[in-house]
Coordinates of C-alpha atoms in Angstrom, one line a residue:
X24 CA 26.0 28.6 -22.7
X25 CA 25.8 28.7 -18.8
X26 CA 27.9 26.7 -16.9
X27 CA 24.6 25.1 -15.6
X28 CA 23.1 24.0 -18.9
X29 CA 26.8 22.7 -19.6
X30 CA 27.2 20.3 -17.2
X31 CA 23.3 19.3 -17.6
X32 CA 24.3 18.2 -20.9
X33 CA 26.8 15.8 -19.8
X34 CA 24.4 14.5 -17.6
X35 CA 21.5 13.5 -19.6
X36 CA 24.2 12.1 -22.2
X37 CA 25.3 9.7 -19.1
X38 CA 21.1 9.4 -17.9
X39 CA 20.7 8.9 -21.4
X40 CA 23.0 6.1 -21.7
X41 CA 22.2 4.5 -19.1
X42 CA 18.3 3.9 -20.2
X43 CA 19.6 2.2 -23.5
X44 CA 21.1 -0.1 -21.2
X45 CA 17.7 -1.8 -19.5
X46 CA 15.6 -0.2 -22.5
X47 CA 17.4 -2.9 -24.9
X48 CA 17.2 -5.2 -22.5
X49 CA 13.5 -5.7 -21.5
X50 CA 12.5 -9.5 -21.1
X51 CA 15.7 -9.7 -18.8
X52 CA 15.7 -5.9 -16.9
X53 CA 11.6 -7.0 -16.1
X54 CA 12.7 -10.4 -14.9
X55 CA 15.3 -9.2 -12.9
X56 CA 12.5 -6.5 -11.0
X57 CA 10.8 -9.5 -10.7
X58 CA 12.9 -11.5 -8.7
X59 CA 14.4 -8.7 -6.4
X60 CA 10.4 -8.0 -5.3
X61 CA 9.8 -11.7 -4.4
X62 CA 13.2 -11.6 -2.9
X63 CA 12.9 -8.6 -0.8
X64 CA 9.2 -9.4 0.6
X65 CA 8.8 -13.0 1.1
X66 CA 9.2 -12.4 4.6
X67 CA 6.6 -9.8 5.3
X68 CA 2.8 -10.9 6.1
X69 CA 1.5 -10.4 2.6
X70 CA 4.7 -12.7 1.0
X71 CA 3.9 -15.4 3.9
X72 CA 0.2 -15.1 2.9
X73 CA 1.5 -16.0 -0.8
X74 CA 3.9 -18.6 -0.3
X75 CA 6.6 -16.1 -1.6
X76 CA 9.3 -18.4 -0.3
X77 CA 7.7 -20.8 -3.1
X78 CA 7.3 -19.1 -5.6
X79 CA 10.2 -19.7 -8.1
X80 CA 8.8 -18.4 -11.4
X81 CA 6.1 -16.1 -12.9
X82 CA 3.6 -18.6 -13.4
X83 CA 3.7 -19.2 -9.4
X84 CA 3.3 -15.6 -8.9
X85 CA -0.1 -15.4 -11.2
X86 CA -1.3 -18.6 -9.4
X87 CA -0.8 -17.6 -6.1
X88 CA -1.2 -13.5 -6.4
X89 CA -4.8 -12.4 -7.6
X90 CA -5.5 -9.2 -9.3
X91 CA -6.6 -7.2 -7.2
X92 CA -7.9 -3.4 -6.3
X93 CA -7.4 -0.8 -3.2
X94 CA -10.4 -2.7 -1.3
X95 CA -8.6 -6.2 -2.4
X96 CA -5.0 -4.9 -0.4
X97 CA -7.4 -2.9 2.1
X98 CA -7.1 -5.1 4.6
X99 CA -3.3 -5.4 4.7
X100 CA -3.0 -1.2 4.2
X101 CA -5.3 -0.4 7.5
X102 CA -2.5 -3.1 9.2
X103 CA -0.1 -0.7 7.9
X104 CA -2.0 2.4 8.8
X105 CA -2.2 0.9 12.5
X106 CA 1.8 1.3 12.8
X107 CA 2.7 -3.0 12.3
X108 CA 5.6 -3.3 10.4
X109 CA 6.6 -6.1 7.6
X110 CA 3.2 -6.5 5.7
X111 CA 3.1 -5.6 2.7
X112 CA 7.0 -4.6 2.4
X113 CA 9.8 -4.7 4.3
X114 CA 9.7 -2.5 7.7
X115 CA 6.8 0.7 6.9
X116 CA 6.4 3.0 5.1
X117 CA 8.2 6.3 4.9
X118 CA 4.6 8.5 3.5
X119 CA 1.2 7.8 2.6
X120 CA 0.0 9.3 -0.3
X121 CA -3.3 10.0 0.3
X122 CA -5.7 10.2 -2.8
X123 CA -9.5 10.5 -3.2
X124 CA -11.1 6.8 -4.0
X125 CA -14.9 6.8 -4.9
X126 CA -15.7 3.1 -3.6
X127 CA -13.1 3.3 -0.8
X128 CA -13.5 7.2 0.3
X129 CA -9.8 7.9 0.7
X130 CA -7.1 5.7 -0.3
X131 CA -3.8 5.5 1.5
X132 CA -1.3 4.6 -0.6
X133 CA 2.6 3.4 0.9
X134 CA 5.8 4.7 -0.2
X135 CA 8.9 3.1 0.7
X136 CA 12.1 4.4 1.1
X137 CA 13.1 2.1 -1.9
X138 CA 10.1 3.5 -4.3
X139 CA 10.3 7.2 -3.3
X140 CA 13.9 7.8 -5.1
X141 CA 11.9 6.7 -8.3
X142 CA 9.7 9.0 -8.4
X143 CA 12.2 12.0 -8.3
X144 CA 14.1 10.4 -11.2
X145 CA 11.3 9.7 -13.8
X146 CA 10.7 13.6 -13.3
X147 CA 14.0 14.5 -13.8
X148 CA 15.3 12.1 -16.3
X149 CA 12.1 12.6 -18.8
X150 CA 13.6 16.4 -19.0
X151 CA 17.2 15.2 -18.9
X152 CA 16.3 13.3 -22.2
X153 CA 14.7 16.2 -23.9
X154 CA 17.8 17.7 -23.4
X155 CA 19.9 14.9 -24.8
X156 CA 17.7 14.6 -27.8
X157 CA 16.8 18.5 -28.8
X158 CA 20.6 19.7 -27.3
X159 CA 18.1 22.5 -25.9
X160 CA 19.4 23.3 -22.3
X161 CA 19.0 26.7 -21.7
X162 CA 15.7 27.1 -19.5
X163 CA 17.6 25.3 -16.7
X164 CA 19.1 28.5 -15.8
X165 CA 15.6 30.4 -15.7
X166 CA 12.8 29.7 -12.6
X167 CA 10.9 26.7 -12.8
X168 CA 7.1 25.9 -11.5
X169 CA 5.5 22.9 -11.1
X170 CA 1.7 23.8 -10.0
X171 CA 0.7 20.8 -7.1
X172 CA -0.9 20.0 -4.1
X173 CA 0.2 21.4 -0.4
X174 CA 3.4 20.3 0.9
X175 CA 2.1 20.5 4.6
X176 CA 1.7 16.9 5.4
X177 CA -0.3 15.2 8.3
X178 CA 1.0 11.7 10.2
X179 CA -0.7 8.8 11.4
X180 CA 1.4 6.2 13.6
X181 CA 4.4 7.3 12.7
X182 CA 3.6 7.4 9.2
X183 CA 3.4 10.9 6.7
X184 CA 0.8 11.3 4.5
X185 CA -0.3 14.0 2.1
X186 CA -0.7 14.3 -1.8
X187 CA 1.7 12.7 -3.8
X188 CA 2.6 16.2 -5.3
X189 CA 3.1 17.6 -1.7
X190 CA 5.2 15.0 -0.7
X191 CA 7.2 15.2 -3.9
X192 CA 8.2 18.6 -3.2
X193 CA 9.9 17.8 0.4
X194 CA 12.4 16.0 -2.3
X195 CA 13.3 19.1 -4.9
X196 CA 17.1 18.8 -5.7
X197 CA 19.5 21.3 -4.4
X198 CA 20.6 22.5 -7.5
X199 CA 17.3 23.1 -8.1
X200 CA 15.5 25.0 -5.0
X201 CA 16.7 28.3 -6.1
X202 CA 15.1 28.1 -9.5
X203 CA 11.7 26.6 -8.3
X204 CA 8.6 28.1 -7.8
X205 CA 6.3 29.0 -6.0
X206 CA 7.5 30.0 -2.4
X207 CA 6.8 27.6 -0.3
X208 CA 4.5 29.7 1.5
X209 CA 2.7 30.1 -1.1
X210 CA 2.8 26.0 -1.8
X211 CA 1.1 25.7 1.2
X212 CA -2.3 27.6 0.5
X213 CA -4.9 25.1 0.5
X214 CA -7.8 27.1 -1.4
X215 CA -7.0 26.2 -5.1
X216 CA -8.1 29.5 -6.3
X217 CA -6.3 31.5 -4.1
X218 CA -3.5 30.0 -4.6
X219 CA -3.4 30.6 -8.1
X220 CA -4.0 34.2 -7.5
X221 CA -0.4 34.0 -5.0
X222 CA 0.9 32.2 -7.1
X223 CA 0.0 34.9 -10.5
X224 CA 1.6 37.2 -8.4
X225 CA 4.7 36.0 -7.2
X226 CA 5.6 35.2 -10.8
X227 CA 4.3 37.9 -12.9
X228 CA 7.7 39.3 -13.4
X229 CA 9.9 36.2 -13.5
X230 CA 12.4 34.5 -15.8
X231 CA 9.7 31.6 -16.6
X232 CA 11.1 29.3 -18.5
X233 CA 9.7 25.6 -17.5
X234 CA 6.0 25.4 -16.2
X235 CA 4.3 22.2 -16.0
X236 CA 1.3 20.5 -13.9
X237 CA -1.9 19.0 -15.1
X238 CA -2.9 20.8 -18.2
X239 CA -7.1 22.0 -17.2
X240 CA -5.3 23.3 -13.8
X241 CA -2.4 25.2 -15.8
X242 CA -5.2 26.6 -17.8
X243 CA -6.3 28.7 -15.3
X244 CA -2.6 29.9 -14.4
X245 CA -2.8 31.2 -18.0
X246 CA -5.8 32.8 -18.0
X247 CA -5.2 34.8 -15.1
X248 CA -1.4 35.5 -16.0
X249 CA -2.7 37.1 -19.8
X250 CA -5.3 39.1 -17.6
X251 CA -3.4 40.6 -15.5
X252 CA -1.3 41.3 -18.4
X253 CA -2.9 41.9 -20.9
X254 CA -1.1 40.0 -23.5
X255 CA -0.2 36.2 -24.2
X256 CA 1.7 34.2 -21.8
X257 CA 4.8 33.5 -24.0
X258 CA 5.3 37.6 -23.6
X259 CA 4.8 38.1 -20.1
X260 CA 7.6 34.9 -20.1
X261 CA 9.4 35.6 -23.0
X262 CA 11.7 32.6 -22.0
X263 CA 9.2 29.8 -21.5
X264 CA 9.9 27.5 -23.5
X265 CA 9.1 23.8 -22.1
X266 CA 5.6 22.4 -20.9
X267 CA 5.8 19.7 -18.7
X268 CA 2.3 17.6 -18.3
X269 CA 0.7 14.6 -17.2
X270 CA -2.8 13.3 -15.7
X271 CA -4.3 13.9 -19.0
X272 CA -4.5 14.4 -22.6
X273 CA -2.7 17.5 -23.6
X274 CA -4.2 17.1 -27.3
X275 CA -7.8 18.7 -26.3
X276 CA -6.0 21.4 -24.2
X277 CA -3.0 21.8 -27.0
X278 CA -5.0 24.6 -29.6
X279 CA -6.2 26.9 -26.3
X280 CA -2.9 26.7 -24.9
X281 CA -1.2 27.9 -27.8
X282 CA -3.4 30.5 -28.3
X283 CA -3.0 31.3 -24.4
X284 CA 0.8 31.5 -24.8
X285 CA 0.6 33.0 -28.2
X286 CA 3.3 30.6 -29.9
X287 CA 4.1 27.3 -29.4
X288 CA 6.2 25.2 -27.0
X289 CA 7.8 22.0 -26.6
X290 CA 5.8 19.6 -24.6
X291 CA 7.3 16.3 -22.0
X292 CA 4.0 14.3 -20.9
X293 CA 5.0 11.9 -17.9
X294 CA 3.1 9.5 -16.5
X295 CA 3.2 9.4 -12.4
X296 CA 0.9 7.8 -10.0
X297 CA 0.5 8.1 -6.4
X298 CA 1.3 4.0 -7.0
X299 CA 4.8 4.7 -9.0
X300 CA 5.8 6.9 -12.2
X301 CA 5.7 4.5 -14.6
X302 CA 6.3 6.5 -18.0
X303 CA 7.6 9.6 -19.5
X304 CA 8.3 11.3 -23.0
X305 CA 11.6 10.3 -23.7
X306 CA 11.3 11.5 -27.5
X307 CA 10.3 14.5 -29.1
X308 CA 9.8 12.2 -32.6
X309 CA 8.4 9.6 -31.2
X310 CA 4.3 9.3 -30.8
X311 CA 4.3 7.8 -26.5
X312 CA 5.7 7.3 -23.3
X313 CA 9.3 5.4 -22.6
X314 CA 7.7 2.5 -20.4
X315 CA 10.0 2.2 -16.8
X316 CA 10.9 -1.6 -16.5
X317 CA 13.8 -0.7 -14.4
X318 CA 12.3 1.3 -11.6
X319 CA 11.3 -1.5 -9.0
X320 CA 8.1 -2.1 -10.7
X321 CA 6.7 -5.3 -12.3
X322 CA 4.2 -5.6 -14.7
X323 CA 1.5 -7.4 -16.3
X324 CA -1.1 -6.7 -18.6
X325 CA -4.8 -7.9 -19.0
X326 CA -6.6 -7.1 -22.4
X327 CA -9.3 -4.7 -21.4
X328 CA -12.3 -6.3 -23.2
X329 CA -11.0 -9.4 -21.2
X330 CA -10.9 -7.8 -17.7
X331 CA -14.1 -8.7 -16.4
X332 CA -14.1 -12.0 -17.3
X333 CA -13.6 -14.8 -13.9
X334 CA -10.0 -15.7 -14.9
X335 CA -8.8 -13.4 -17.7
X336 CA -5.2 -14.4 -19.1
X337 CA -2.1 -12.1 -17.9
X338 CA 0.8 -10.9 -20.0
X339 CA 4.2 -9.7 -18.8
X340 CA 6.2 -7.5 -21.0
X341 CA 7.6 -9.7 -24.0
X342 CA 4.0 -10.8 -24.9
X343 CA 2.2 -7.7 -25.0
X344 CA 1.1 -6.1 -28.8
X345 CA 0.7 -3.0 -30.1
X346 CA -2.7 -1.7 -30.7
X347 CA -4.9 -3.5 -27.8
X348 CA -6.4 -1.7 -25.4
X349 CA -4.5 -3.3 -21.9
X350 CA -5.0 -2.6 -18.6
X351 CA -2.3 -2.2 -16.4
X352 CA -1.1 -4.3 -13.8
X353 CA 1.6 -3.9 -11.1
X354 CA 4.0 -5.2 -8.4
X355 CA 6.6 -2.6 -6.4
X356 CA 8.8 -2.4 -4.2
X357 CA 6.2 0.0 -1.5
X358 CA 4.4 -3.7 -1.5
X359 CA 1.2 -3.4 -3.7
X360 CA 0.8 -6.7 -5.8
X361 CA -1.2 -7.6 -8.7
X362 CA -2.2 -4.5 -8.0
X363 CA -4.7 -3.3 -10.9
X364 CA -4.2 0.7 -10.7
X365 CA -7.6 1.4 -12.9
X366 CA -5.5 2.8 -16.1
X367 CA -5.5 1.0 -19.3
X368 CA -2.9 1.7 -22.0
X369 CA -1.8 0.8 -25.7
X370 CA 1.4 0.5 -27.1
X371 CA 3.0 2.3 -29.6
X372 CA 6.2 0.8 -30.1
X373 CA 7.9 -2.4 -29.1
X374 CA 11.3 -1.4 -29.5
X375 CA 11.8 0.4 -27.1
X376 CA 8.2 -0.1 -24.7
X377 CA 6.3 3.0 -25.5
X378 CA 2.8 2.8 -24.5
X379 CA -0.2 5.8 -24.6
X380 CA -2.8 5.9 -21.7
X381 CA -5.9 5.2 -23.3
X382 CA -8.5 6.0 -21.0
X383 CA -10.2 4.6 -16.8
X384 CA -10.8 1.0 -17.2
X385 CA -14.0 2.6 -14.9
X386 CA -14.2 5.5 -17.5
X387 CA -16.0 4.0 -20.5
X388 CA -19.8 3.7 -22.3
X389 CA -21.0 0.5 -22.6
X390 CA -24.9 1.5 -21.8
X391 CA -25.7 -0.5 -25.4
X392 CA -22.5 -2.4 -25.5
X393 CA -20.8 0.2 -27.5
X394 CA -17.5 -0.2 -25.3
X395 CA -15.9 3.3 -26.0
X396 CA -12.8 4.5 -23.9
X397 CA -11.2 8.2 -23.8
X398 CA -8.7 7.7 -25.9
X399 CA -11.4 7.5 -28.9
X400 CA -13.7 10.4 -27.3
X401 CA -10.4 12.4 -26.9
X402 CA -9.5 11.6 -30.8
X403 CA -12.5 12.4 -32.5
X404 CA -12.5 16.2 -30.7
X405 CA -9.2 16.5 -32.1
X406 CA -10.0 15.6 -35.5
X407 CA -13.5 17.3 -35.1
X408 CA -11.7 20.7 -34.2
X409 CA -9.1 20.6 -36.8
X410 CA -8.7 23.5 -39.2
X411 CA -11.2 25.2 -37.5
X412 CA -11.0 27.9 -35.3
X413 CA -12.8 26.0 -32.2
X414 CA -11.4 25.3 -29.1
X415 CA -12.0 23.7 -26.1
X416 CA -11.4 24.1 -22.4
X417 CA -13.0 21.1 -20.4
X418 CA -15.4 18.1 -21.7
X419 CA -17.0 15.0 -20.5
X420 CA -19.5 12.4 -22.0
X421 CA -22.5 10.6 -20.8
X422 CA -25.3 8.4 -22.2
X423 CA -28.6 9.5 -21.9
X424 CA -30.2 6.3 -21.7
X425 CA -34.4 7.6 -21.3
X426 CA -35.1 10.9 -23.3
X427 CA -37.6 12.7 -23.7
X428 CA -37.9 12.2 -27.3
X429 CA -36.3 9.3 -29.8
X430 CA -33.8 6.9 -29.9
X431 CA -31.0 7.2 -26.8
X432 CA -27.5 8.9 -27.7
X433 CA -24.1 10.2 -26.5
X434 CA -24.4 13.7 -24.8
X435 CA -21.2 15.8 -25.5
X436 CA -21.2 18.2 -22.7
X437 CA -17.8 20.7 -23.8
X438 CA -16.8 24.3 -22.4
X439 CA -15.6 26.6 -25.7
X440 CA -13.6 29.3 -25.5
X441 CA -14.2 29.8 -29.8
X442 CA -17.6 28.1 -30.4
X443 CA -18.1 26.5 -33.3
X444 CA -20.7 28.9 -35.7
X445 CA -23.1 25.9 -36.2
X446 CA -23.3 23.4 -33.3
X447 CA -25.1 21.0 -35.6
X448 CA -22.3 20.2 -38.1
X449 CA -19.8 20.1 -35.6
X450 CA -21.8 17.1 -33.7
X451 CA -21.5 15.7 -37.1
X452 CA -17.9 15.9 -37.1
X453 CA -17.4 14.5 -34.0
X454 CA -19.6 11.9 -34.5
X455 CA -18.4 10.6 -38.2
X456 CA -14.9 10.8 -36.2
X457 CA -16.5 8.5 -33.0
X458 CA -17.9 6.1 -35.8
X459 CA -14.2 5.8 -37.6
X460 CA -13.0 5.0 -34.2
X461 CA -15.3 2.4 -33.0
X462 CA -17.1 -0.2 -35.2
X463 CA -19.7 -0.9 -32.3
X464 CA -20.7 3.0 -32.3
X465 CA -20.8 2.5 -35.8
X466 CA -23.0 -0.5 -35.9
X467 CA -25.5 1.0 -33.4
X468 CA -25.9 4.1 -35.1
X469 CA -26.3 2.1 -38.3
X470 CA -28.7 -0.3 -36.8
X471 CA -31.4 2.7 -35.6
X472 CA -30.1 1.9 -31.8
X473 CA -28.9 5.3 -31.3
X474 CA -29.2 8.3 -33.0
X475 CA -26.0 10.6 -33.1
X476 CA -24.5 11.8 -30.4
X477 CA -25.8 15.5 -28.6
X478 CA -23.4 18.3 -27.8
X479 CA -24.6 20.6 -24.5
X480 CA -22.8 23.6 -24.4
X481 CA -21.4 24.0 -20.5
X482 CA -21.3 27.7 -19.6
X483 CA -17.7 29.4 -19.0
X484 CA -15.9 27.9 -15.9
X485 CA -18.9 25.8 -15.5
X486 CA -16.2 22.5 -15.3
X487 CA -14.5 24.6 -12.5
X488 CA -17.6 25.4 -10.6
X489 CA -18.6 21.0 -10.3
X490 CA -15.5 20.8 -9.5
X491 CA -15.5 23.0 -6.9
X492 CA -18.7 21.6 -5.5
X493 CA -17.1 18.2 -5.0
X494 CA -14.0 19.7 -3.1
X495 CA -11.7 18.5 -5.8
X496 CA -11.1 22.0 -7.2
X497 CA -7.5 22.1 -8.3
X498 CA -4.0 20.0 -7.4
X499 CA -4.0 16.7 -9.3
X500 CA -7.7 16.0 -9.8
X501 CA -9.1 15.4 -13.2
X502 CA -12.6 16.1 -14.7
X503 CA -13.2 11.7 -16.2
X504 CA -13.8 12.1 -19.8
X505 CA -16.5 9.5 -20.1
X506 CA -18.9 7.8 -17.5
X507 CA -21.3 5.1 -18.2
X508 CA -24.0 6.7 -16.0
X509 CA -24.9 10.2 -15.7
X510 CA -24.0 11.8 -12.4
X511 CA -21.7 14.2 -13.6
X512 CA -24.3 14.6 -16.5
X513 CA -27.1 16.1 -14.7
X514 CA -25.2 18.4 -12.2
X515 CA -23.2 20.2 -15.1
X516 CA -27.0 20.7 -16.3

């Protein structure tokens, strides 16, 4: 054993630890957020505007914070963006992250110098705890890549901005900089594609051993590592040995990676935000995400099939159930409040919080009130491709509301790498899957409202080439997995 993976055993052991502490404690660590945001921003515009000075419990906070969305806080951000200081938190910010909004245009999102730390941690401790739980520590002495956005950041009144992955990598540990990849050069080429080509080449002949980004992105890493190659991943990096994900699914991804690498790997998904890192794998065993009550976030919770309605009942953390489809609701310390960050989730375990992200509260079908959210789409692929020899690189959903011919129905539009031999039984799989998932599918296929659902081959890369068409080739954007109307539909045909 290296002295390196040594000492990073006692360390997660002590991280480790430390977790149980607030993880056993959740009612009281939550409460305890809770009162140190109040605290810390009744002074700035936004707490003044809310009678934070009065606000002694959580039932003030729900009466006098709405839930709200970017354009609801917009108004307090462009103060923000114009240099003032004390509005939504304490002094400004340190960076903007800078993400792409579809209502908004771009959204500018504040970090603090109190929620930036946070973010560096989640990352690290969600590997430290694979450590502490597998005793596998090894790959910390081999190079490491996370594949992200440019670290070359712009300013605006004093303010940084950039991608949240950009800005993340001005903050890579010491210890760590000598195992990390790519150059930083390299980092800083803008054009996705060529920078996957740099990026094939300046670690073609490395001691991979950790590789992680969002999984349709690290897909193309892969397929341009095993052909320049000419053989699997896992023996051009006979090493590699841990995949670190988040941003989506790695289920749909999981049978092409493996046959990509030619073996399989251990797996951490995380779940980060340009709003906070909220979650991580903290379990090997256990089936979600370690929920982070003690990382200067609040939250609350608003049953999805509840959402829309004028004043829909809000849970904090010792109500919530497992099973319902929530969405997700938060308070930090960079100053966004009742902020509702468009994810929904379920929980899978109480004891400790462990929750799954289930899908867009945006991303859904309901064109015939059929309320069906990725988490099911995703699910029924799954159980549709197992033990066969299918598999998938990208797919989306759509309804096609007028055709030409019959009742309306789901249109499956999925890029194979292995197709399936008959097209038509597959659909059928899929769809007996969909139906098991969702009793309104069910009742509207039943009831002659729809027919079953339509899969539409996508040609090879054709996922990549919309994407590219939109600008939002590459980094940390994600192809939705459902929409309830059919723009992304009709340019994939």
């Amino acid at each position: 054993m290296s002295i390196k993976a040594f000492f990073a055993k006692k360390f997660a052991k002590k991280i480790y630890d430390k977790t149980q502490k607030w993880a056993r404690n959740p009612v009281e660590t939550q409460e305890r957020v809770f009162k140190n945001l109040i605290q810390q921003a009744k002074d700035t515009q936004f707490g003044k505007d809310h009678n934070f000075s009065g606000i002694l419990s959580y039932s003030d906070f729900a009466k006098n914070v709405p839930i709200r969305d970017y354009e609801g806080l917009k108004t307090y951000i462009e103060k923000v963006k114009k240099g003032e200081e004390n509005v939504l938190w304490k002094g400004k910010p340190i960076y903007f992250a800078k993400t792409s909004g579809t209502t908004s245009g771009a959204k500018y999102i504040p970090l603090t110098k109190e929620s930036m730390p946070f973010h560096i941690q989640a990352a690290r401790n969600a590997i430290l705890h694979y450590i502490h739980e597998t005793g596998n520590a090894s790959f910390v002495s081999g190079k490491m890549i996370f594949l992200q956005g440019s670290p070359v950041l712009e300013e605006k009144n004093g303010i940084k901005l950039g991608r949240l992955s950009g800005i993340v990598a001005h903050f890579v540990p010491k210890y760590l900089q000598k195992n990390r990849m790519p150059s930083w050069e390299t980092n800083c080429i803008e054009d996705w594609e060529t920078k996957v080509d740099a990026i094939v080449e300046e670690t073609f002949d490395k001691n991979m051993t950790v590789i992680s980004g969002i999984p349709s992105w690290v897909q193309m890493y892969f397929e341009k590592l095993k052909q320049k190659g000419e053989k699997p991943v896992g023996e051009i990096f006979r090493n590699f040995s841990l995949f670190i994900y988040g941003g989506v699914n790695y289920e749909p991804y999981r049978a092409k990676f493996e046959n990509l690498i030619g073996r399989k790997v251990d797996s951490i998904e995380l779940f980060p935000a340009s709003e906070g890192f909220f979650a991580y794998q903290d379990s090997q065993k256990e089936k979600g995400m370690l929920l982070l009550l003690d990382a200067g976030i609040f939250y609350e919770f608003v049953k999805a099939d509840e959402f829309f309605a004028e004043n829909p009942k809000r849970y904090t953390i010792g109500e919530v159930e497992m099973g319902i489809n929530y969405v997700l609701i938060i308070s930090t310390n960079a100053g966004l409040w009742g902020y509702n960050i468009g994810d929904t989730v379920q929980f899978t375990s109480l004891k400790p919080y462990r929750v799954v992200v289930s899908g867009r509260i945006k991303h859904y079908i309901s064109a015939f009130g059929e309320h069906v959210i990725g988490k099911e789409v995703e699910e029924a692929l799954r159980e549709a491709m197992q033990n066969t020899a299918v598999r998938v690189n990208e797919f989306t959903v759509a309804p096609q509301i007028t055709p030409k011919d019959g009742l309306p129905y789901h249109e499956w539009f999925i890029e194979f790498e292995n197709e399936p031999e008959d097209i038509a039984t597959f659909s059928l799989r899929i769809d007996d899957a969909m139906r098991k998932q969702n009793v309104y599918y069910d009742d509207l296929i039943t009831g002659n409202v729809l027919q079953k659902l339509v899969v539409t081959k996508v040609s090879k890369n054709g996922f990549q080439e919309y994407m590219k068409s939109i600008g939002k080739l590459g980094g940390q954007n994600k192809i939705p997995r459902l929409s309830n109307d059919r723009t992304i539909a009709d340019k994939l045909k």
